[in-house]
mmCIF file of C-alpha atoms and ligand atoms in Angstrom:
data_model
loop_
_atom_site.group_PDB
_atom_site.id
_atom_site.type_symbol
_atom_site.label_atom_id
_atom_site.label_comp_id
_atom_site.label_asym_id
_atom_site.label_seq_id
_atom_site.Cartn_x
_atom_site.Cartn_y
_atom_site.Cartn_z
ATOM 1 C CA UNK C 1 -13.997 9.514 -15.000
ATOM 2 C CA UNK C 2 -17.109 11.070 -16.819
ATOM 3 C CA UNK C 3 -16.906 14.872 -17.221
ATOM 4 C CA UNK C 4 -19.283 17.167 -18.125
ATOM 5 C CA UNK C 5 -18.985 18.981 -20.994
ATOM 6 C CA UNK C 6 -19.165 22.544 -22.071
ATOM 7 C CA UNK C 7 -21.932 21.815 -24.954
ATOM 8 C CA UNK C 8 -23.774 19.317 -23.147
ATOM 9 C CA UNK C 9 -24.064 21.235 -19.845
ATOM 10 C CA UNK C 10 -25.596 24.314 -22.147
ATOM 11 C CA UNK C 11 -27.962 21.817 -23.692
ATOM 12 C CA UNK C 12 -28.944 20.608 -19.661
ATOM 13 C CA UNK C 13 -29.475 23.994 -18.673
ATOM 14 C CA UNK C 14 -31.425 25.006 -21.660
ATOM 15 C CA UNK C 15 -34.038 21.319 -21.587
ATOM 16 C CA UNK C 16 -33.831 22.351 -17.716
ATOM 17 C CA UNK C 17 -34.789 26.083 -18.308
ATOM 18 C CA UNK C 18 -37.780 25.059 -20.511
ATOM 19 C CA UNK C 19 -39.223 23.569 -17.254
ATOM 20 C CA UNK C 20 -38.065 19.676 -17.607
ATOM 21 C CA UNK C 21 -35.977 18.405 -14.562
ATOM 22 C CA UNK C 22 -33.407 16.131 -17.165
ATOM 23 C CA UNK C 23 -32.264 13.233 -15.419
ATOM 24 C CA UNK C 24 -33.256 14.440 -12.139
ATOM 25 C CA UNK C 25 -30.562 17.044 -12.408
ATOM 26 C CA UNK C 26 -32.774 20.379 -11.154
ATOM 27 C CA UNK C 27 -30.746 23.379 -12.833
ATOM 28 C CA UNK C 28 -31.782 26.569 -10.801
ATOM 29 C CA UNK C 29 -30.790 24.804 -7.282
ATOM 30 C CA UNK C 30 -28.053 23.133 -5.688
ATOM 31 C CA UNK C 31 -28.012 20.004 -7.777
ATOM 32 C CA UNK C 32 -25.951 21.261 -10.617
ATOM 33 C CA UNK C 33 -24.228 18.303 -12.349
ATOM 34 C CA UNK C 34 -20.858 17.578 -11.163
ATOM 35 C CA UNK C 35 -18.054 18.999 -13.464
ATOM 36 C CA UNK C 36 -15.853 15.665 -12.329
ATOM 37 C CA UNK C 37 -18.045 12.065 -11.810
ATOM 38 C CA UNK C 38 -15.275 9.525 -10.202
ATOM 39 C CA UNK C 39 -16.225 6.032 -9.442
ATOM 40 C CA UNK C 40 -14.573 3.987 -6.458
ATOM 41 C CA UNK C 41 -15.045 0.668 -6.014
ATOM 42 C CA UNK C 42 -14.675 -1.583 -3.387
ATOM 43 C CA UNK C 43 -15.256 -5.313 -2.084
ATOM 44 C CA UNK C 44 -16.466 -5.142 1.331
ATOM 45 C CA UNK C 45 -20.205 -4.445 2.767
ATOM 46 C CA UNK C 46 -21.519 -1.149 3.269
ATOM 47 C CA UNK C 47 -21.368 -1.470 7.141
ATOM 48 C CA UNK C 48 -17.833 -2.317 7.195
ATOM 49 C CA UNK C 49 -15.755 1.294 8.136
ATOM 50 C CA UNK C 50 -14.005 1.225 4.460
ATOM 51 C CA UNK C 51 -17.730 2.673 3.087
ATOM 52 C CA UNK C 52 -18.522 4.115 6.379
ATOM 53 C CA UNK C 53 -15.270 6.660 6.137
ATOM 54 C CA UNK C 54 -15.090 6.437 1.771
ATOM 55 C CA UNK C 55 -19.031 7.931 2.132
ATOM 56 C CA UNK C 56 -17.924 10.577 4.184
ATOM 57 C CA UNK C 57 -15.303 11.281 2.184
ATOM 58 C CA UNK C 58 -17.373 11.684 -0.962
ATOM 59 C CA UNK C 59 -19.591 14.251 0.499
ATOM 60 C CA UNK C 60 -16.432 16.333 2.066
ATOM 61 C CA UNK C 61 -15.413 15.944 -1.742
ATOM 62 C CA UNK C 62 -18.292 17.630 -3.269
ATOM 63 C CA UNK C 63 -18.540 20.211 -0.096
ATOM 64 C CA UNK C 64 -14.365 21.254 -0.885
ATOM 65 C CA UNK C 65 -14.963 20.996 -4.686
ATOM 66 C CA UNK C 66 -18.071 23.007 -4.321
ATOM 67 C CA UNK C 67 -19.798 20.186 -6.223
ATOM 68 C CA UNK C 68 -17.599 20.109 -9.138
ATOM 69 C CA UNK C 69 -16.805 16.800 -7.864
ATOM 70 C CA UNK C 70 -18.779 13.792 -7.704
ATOM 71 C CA UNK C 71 -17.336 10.679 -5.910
ATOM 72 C CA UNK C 72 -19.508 7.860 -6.309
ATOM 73 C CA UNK C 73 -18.998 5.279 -4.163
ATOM 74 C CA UNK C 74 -19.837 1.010 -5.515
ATOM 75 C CA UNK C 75 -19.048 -1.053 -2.330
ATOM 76 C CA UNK C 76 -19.838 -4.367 -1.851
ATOM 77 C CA UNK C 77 -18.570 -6.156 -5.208
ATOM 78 C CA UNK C 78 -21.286 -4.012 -6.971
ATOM 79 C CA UNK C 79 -18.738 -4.040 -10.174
ATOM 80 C CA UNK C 80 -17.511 -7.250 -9.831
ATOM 81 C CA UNK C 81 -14.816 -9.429 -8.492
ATOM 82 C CA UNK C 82 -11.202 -7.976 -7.182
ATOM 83 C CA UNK C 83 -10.362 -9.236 -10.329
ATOM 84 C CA UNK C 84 -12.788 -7.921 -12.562
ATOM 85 C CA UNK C 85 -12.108 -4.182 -10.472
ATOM 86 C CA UNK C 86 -8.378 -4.333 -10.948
ATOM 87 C CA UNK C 87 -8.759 -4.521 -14.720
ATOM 88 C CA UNK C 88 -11.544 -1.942 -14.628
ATOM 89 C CA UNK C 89 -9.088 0.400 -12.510
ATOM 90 C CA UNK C 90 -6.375 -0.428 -15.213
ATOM 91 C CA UNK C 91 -8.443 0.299 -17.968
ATOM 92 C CA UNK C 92 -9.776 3.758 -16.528
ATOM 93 C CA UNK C 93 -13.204 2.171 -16.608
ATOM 94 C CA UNK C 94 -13.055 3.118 -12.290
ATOM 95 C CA UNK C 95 -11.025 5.974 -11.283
ATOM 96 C CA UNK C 96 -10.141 4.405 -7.687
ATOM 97 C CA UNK C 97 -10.281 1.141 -6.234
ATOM 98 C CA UNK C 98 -9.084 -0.569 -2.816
ATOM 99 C CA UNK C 99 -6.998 -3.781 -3.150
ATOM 100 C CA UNK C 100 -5.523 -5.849 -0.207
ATOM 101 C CA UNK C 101 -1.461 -6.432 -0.755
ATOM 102 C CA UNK C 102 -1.834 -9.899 -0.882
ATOM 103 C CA UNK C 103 -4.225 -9.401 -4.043
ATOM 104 C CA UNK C 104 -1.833 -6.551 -5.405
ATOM 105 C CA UNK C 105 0.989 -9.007 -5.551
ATOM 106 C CA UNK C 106 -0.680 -10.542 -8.538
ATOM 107 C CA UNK C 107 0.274 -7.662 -10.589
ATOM 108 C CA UNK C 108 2.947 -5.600 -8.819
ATOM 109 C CA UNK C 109 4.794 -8.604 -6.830
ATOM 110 C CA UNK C 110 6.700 -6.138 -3.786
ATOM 111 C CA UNK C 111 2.783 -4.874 -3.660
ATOM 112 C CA UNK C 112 2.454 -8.004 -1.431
ATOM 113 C CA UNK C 113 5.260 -7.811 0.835
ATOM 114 C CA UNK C 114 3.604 -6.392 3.829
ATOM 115 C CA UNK C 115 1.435 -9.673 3.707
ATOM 116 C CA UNK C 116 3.905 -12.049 4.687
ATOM 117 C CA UNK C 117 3.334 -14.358 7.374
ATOM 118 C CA UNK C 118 3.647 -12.976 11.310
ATOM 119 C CA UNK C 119 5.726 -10.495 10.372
ATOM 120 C CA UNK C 120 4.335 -6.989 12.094
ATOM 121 C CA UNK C 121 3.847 -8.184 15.624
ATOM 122 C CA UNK C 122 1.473 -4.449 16.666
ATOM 123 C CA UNK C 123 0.529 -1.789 14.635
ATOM 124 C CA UNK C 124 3.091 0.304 15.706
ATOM 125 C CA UNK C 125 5.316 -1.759 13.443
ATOM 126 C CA UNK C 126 2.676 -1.906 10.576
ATOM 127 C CA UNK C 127 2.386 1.846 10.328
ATOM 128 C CA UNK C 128 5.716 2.766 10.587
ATOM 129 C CA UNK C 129 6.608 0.832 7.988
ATOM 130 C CA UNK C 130 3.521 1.571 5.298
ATOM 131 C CA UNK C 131 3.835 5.100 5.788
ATOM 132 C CA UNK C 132 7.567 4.716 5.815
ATOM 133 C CA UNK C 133 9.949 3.653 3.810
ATOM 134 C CA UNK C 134 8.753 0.172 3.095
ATOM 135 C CA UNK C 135 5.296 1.488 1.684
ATOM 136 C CA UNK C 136 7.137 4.302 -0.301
ATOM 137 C CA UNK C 137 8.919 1.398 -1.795
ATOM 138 C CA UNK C 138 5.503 -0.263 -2.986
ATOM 139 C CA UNK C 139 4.413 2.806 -4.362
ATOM 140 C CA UNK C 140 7.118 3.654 -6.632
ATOM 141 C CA UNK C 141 6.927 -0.390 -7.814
ATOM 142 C CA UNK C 142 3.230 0.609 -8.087
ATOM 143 C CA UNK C 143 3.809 3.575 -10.094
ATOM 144 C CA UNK C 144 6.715 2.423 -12.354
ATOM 145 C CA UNK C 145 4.940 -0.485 -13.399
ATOM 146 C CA UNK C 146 1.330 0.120 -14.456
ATOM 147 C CA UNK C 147 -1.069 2.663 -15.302
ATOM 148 C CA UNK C 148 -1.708 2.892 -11.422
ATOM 149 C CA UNK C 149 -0.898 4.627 -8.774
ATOM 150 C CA UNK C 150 -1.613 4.370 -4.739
ATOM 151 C CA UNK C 151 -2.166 7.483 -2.311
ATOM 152 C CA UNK C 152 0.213 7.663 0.656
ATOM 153 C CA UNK C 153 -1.958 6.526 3.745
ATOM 154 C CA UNK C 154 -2.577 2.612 3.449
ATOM 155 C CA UNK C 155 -6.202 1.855 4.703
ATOM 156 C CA UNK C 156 -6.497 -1.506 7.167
ATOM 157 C CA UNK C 157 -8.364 -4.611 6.658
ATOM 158 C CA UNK C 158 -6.481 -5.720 10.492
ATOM 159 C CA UNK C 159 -5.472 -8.925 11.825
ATOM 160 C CA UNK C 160 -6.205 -12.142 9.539
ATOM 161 C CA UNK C 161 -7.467 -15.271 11.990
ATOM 162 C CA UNK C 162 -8.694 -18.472 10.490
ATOM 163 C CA UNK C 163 -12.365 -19.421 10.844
ATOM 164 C CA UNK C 164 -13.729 -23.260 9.949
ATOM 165 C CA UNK C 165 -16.767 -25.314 10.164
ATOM 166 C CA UNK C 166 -14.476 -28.594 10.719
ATOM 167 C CA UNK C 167 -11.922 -28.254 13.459
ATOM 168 C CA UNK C 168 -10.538 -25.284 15.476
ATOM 169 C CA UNK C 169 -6.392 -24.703 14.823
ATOM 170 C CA UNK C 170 -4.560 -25.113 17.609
ATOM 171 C CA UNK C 171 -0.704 -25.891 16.230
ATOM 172 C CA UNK C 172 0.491 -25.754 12.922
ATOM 173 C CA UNK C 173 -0.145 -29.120 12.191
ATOM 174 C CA UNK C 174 -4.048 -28.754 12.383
ATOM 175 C CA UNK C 175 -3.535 -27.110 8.970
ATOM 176 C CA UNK C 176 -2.359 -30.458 7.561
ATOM 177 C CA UNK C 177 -4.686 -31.435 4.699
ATOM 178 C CA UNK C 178 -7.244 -28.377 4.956
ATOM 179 C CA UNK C 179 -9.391 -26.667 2.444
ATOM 180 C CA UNK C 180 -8.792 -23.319 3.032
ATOM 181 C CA UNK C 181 -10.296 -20.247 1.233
ATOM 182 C CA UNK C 182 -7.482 -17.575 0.817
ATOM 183 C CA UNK C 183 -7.507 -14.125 -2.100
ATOM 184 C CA UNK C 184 -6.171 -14.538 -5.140
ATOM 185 C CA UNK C 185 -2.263 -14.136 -4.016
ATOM 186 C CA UNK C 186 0.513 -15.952 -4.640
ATOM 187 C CA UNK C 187 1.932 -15.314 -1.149
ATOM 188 C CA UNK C 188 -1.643 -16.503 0.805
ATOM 189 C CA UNK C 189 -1.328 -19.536 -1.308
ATOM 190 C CA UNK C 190 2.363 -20.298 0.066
ATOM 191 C CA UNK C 191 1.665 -19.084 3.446
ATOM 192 C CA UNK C 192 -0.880 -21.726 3.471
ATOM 193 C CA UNK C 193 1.283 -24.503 1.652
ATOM 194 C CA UNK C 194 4.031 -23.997 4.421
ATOM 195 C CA UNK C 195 1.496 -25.292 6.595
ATOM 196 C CA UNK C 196 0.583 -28.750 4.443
ATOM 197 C CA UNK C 197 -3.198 -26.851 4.187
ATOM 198 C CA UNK C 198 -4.541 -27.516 0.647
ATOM 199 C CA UNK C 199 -5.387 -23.530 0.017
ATOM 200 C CA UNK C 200 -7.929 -22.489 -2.601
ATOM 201 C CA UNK C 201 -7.939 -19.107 -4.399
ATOM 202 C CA UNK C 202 -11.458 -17.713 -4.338
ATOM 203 C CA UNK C 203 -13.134 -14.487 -5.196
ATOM 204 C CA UNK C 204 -14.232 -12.517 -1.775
ATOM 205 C CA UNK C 205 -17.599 -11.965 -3.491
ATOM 206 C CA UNK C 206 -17.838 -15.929 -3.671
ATOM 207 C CA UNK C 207 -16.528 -16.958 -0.031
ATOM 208 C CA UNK C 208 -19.942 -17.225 1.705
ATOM 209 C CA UNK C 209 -21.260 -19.545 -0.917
ATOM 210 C CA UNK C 210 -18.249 -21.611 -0.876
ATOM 211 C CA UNK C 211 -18.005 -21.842 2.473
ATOM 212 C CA UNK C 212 -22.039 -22.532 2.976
ATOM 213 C CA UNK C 213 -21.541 -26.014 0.215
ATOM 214 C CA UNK C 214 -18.573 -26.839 1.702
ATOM 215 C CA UNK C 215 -16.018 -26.613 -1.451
ATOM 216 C CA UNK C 216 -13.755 -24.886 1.237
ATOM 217 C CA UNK C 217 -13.899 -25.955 5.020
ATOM 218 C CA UNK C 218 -12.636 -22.385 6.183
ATOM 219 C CA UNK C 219 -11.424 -19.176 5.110
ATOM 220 C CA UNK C 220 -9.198 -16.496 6.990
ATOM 221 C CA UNK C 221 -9.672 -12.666 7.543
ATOM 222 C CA UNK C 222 -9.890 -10.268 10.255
ATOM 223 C CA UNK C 223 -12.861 -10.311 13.096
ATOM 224 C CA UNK C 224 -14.355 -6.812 10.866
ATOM 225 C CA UNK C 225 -14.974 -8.990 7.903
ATOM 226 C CA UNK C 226 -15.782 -11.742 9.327
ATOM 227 C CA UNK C 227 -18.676 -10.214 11.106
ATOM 228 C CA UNK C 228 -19.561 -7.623 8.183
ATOM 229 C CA UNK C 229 -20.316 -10.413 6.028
ATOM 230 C CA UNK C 230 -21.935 -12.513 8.750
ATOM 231 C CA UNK C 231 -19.503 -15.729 7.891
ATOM 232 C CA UNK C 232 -19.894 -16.806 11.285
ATOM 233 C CA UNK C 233 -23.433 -18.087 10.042
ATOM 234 C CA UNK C 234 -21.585 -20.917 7.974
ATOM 235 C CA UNK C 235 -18.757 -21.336 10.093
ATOM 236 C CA UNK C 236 -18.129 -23.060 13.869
ATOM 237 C CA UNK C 237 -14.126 -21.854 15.032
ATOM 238 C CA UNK C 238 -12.180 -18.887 14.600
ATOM 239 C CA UNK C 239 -8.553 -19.443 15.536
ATOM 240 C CA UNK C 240 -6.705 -16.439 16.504
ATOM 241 C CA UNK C 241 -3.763 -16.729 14.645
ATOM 242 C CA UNK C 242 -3.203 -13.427 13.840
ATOM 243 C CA UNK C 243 -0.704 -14.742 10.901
ATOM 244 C CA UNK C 244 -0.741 -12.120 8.478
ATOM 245 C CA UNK C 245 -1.231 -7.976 8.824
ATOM 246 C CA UNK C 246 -3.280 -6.710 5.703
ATOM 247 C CA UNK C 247 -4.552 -3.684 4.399
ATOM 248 C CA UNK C 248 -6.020 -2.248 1.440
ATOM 249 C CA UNK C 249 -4.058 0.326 -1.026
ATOM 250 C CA UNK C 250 -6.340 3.402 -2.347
ATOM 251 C CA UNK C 251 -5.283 2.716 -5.761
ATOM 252 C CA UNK C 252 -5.923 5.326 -8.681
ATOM 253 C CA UNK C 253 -5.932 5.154 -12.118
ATOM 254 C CA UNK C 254 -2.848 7.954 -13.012
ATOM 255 C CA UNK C 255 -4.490 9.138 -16.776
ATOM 256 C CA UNK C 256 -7.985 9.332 -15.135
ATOM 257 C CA UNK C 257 -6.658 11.444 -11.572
ATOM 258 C CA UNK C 258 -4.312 13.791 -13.642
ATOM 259 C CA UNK C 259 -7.607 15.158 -15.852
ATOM 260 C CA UNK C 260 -8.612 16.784 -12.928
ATOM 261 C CA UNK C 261 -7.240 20.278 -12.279
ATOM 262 C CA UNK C 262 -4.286 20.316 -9.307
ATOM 263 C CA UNK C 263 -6.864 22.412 -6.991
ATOM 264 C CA UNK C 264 -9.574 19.261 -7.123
ATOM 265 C CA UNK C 265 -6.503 16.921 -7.290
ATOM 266 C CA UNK C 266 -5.129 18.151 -3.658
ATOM 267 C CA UNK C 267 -9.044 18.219 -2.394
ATOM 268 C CA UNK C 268 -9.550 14.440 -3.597
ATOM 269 C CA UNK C 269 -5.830 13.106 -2.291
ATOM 270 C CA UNK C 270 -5.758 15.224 0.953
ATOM 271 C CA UNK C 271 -9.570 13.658 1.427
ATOM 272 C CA UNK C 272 -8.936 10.222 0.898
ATOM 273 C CA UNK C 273 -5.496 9.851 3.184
ATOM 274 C CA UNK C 274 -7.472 11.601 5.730
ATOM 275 C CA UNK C 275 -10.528 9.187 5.341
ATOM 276 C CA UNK C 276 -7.441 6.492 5.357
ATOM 277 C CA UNK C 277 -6.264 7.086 8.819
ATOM 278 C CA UNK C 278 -9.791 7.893 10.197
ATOM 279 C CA UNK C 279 -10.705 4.231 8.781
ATOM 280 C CA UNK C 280 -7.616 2.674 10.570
ATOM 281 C CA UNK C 281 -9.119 3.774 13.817
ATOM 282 C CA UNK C 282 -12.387 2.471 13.653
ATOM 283 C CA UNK C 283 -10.760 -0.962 11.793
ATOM 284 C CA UNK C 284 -8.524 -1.416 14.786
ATOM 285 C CA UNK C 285 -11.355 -0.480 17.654
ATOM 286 C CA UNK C 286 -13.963 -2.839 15.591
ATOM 287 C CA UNK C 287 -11.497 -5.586 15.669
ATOM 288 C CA UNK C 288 -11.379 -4.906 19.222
ATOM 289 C CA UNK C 289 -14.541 -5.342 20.125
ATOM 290 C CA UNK C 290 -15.786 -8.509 17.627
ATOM 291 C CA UNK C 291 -14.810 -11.522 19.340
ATOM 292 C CA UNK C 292 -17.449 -11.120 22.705
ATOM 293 C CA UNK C 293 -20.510 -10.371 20.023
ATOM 294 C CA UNK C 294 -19.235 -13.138 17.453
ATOM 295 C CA UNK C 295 -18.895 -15.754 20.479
ATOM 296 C CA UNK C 296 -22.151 -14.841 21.479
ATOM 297 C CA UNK C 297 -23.201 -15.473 17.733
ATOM 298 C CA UNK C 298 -22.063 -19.246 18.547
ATOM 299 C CA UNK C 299 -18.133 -19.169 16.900
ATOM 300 C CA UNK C 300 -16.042 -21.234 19.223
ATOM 301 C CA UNK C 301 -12.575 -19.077 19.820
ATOM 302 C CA UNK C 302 -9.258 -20.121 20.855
ATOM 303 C CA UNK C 303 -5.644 -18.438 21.021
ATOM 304 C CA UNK C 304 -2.620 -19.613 19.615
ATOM 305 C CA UNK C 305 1.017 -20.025 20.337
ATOM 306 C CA UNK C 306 2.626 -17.737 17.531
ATOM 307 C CA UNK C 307 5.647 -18.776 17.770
ATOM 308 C CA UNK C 308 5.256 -22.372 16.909
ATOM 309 C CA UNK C 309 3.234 -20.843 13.124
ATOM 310 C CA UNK C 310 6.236 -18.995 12.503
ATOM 311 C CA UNK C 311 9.100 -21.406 13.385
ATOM 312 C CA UNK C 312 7.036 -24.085 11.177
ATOM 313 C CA UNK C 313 7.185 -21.746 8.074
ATOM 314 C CA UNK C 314 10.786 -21.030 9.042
ATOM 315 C CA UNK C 315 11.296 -24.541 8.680
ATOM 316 C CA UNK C 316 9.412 -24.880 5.504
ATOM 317 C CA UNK C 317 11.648 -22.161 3.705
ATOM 318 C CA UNK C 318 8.852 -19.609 3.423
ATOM 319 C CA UNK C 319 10.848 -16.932 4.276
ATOM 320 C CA UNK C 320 13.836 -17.837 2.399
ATOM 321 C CA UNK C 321 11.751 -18.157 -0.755
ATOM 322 C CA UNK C 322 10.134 -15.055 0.020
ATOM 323 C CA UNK C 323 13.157 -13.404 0.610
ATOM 324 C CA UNK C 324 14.666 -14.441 -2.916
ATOM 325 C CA UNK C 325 11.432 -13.294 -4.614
ATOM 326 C CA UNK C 326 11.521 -10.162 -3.176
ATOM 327 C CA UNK C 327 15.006 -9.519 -3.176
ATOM 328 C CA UNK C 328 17.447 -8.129 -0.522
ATOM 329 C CA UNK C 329 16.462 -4.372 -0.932
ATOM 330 C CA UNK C 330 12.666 -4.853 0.031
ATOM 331 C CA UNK C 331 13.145 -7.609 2.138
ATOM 332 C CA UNK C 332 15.702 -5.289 4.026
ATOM 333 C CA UNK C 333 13.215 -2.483 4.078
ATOM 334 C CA UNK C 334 10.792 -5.139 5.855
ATOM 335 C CA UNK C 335 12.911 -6.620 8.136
ATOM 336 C CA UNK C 336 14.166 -2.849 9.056
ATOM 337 C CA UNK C 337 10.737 -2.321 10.841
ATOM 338 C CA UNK C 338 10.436 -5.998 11.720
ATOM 339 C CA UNK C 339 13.081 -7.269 13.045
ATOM 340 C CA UNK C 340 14.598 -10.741 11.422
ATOM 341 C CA UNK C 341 12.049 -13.136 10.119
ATOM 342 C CA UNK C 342 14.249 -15.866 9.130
HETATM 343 O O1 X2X Y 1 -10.472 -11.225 -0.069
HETATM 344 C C1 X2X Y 1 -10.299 -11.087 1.155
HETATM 345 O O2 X2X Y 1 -10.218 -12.018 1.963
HETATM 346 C C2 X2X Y 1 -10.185 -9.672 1.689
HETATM 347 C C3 X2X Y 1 -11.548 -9.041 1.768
HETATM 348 O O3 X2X Y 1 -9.589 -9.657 2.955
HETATM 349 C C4 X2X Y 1 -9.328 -8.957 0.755
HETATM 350 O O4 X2X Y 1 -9.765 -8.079 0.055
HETATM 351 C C5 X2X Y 1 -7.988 -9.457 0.688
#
């Protein structure tokens, strides 16, 4: 966070008073500097609804704060990779940042738990559960572990389906053998290995690239992505598998949110949950309404049994392991909106 101080405000006004516009900061109108600058970054395209909603946020921000603060918004991989954003967040370098569970898990491993394979089967389970007990229990991991923390409402990134340039996936056992693209997660990675694929952890911001040369013969995400970032241009299939529910935590650095006074604090929180479950809407509705304009586009779709995915990792141990790694209080909270996975 960058805030403005006392002496160097006076010194703004006074350069701005002798006539110079400093900066392009015009003293004398409504463009005041902000008291509060915060920075929020973000790995999807402008178009997608995550910088849709977090713009409209920003400007309810400075409307509420009556511009004392400034929310400025770097979508896009603008600052760098997930990775290079979660240390940035960590470090106070950004003040905000979203991060998908299965990318959370690298640092806070229950942060990942709501990524496990076919577990929500509608969104009626998925929300229950992240604004229930099972995301209150990733928050306090969040919170007791690092110099983060996440606000309440989860935002979505929907459905994940596989897309290829190869071969569309049918059964489990067209996995066997594939190069597939998943986030930097430890769970993706043995979601993928339960199914014999040969899964590669790549950047988002380096996807389209890899998938254009071929180092990866598909990656998987949901139809909003997909179509944001136009990979149906370098892929042929997209296999609705609909194996894995993910969203993205609004994750804050705690030193950076708690310099703001408690009046701008409730403004900024209350704004971004609000933005949160606005953004869930349009995710869900955009997901919707993909696969008609994508087929016209020239992917190839098909649907797939579910049940033979999850009885394969069943019979691969994933959710044993999982449940072991996770341990039997989270994996109870799970399977308390789930149902029994294993
Ligand atoms: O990296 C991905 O595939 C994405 C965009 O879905 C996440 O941020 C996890």
């Amino acid at each position: 966070m960058h805030t403005i101080t006392r002496r160097n405000f006076i010194k703004t006004v006074s350069l701005a008073s002798a006539g110079a516009a400093v900066g392009g900061l015009s003293i004398g109108s409504a463009h005041a500097a902000a008291e509060f600058v915060l920075k929020y970054a973000n790995n999807l395209p402008m178009t997608h609804p995550m910088n849709v909603r977090a713009k409209e946020m920003a400007a309810r921000i400075a409307a509420e704060s009556k511009g004392r603060v400034e929310l400025q918004v770097y979508s896009n991989g603008q600052l760098g990779t997930d990775t290079d954003m979660l240390s940035q967040v960590r470090a106070g370098a950004i003040d905000f940042f979203t991060i998908s569970p299965e990318v959370l898990g690298t640092l806070v491993s229950a942060g990942q738990i709501s990524g496990v394979g076919f577990a929500f089967r509608d969104y009626n389970q998925v929300w229950a559960a992240m604004d229930g007990e099972l995301g209150a229990h990733v928050r306090k991991q969040i919170a007791a572990s690092t110099s983060l923390f996440a606000f309440e409402r989860c935002w979505d990134n929907g459905y994940r389906q596989v897309t290829t340039s190869t071969r569309a996936i049918a059964k489990p056992e067209d996995f066997k053998g594939m190069k597939l693209r998943v986030p930097p997660s430890p769970l993706a990675t043995s979601l993928f290995r339960g199914f014999d694929a040969a899964p590669t952890s790549i950047n988002f911001a380096e996807v389209y690239s890899a998938l254009q040369t071929k180092i990866v013969e598909g990656q998987e995400n949901p139809l909003a992505v997909i179509s944001t970032v136009k990979f149906y241009e370098v892929q042929k299939y997209c296999s609705m598998t609909n194996h894995v529910w993910s969203g993205f935590w609004f994750m804050g650095n705690k030193k950076s949110f708690e310099r703001l006074p408690k009046d701008l604090q409730e403004i900024v929180a209350r704004n971004i949950n609000e933005a949160g479950v606005k953004q869930r809407v349009d995710v869900k509705a955009l997901n919707d309404s993909l696969v008609a304009e994508m087929k016209a586009k020239g992917l190839q779709f098909n649907e797939v049994d579910n049940d033979a995915f999850r009885n394969k990792l069943r019979s691969a141990g994933f959710y044993t392991e999982w449940h072991k790694k996770f341990g039997d209080e989270a994996w109870g909270l799970l399977e308390k909106y789930t149902g029994k996975l294993a």
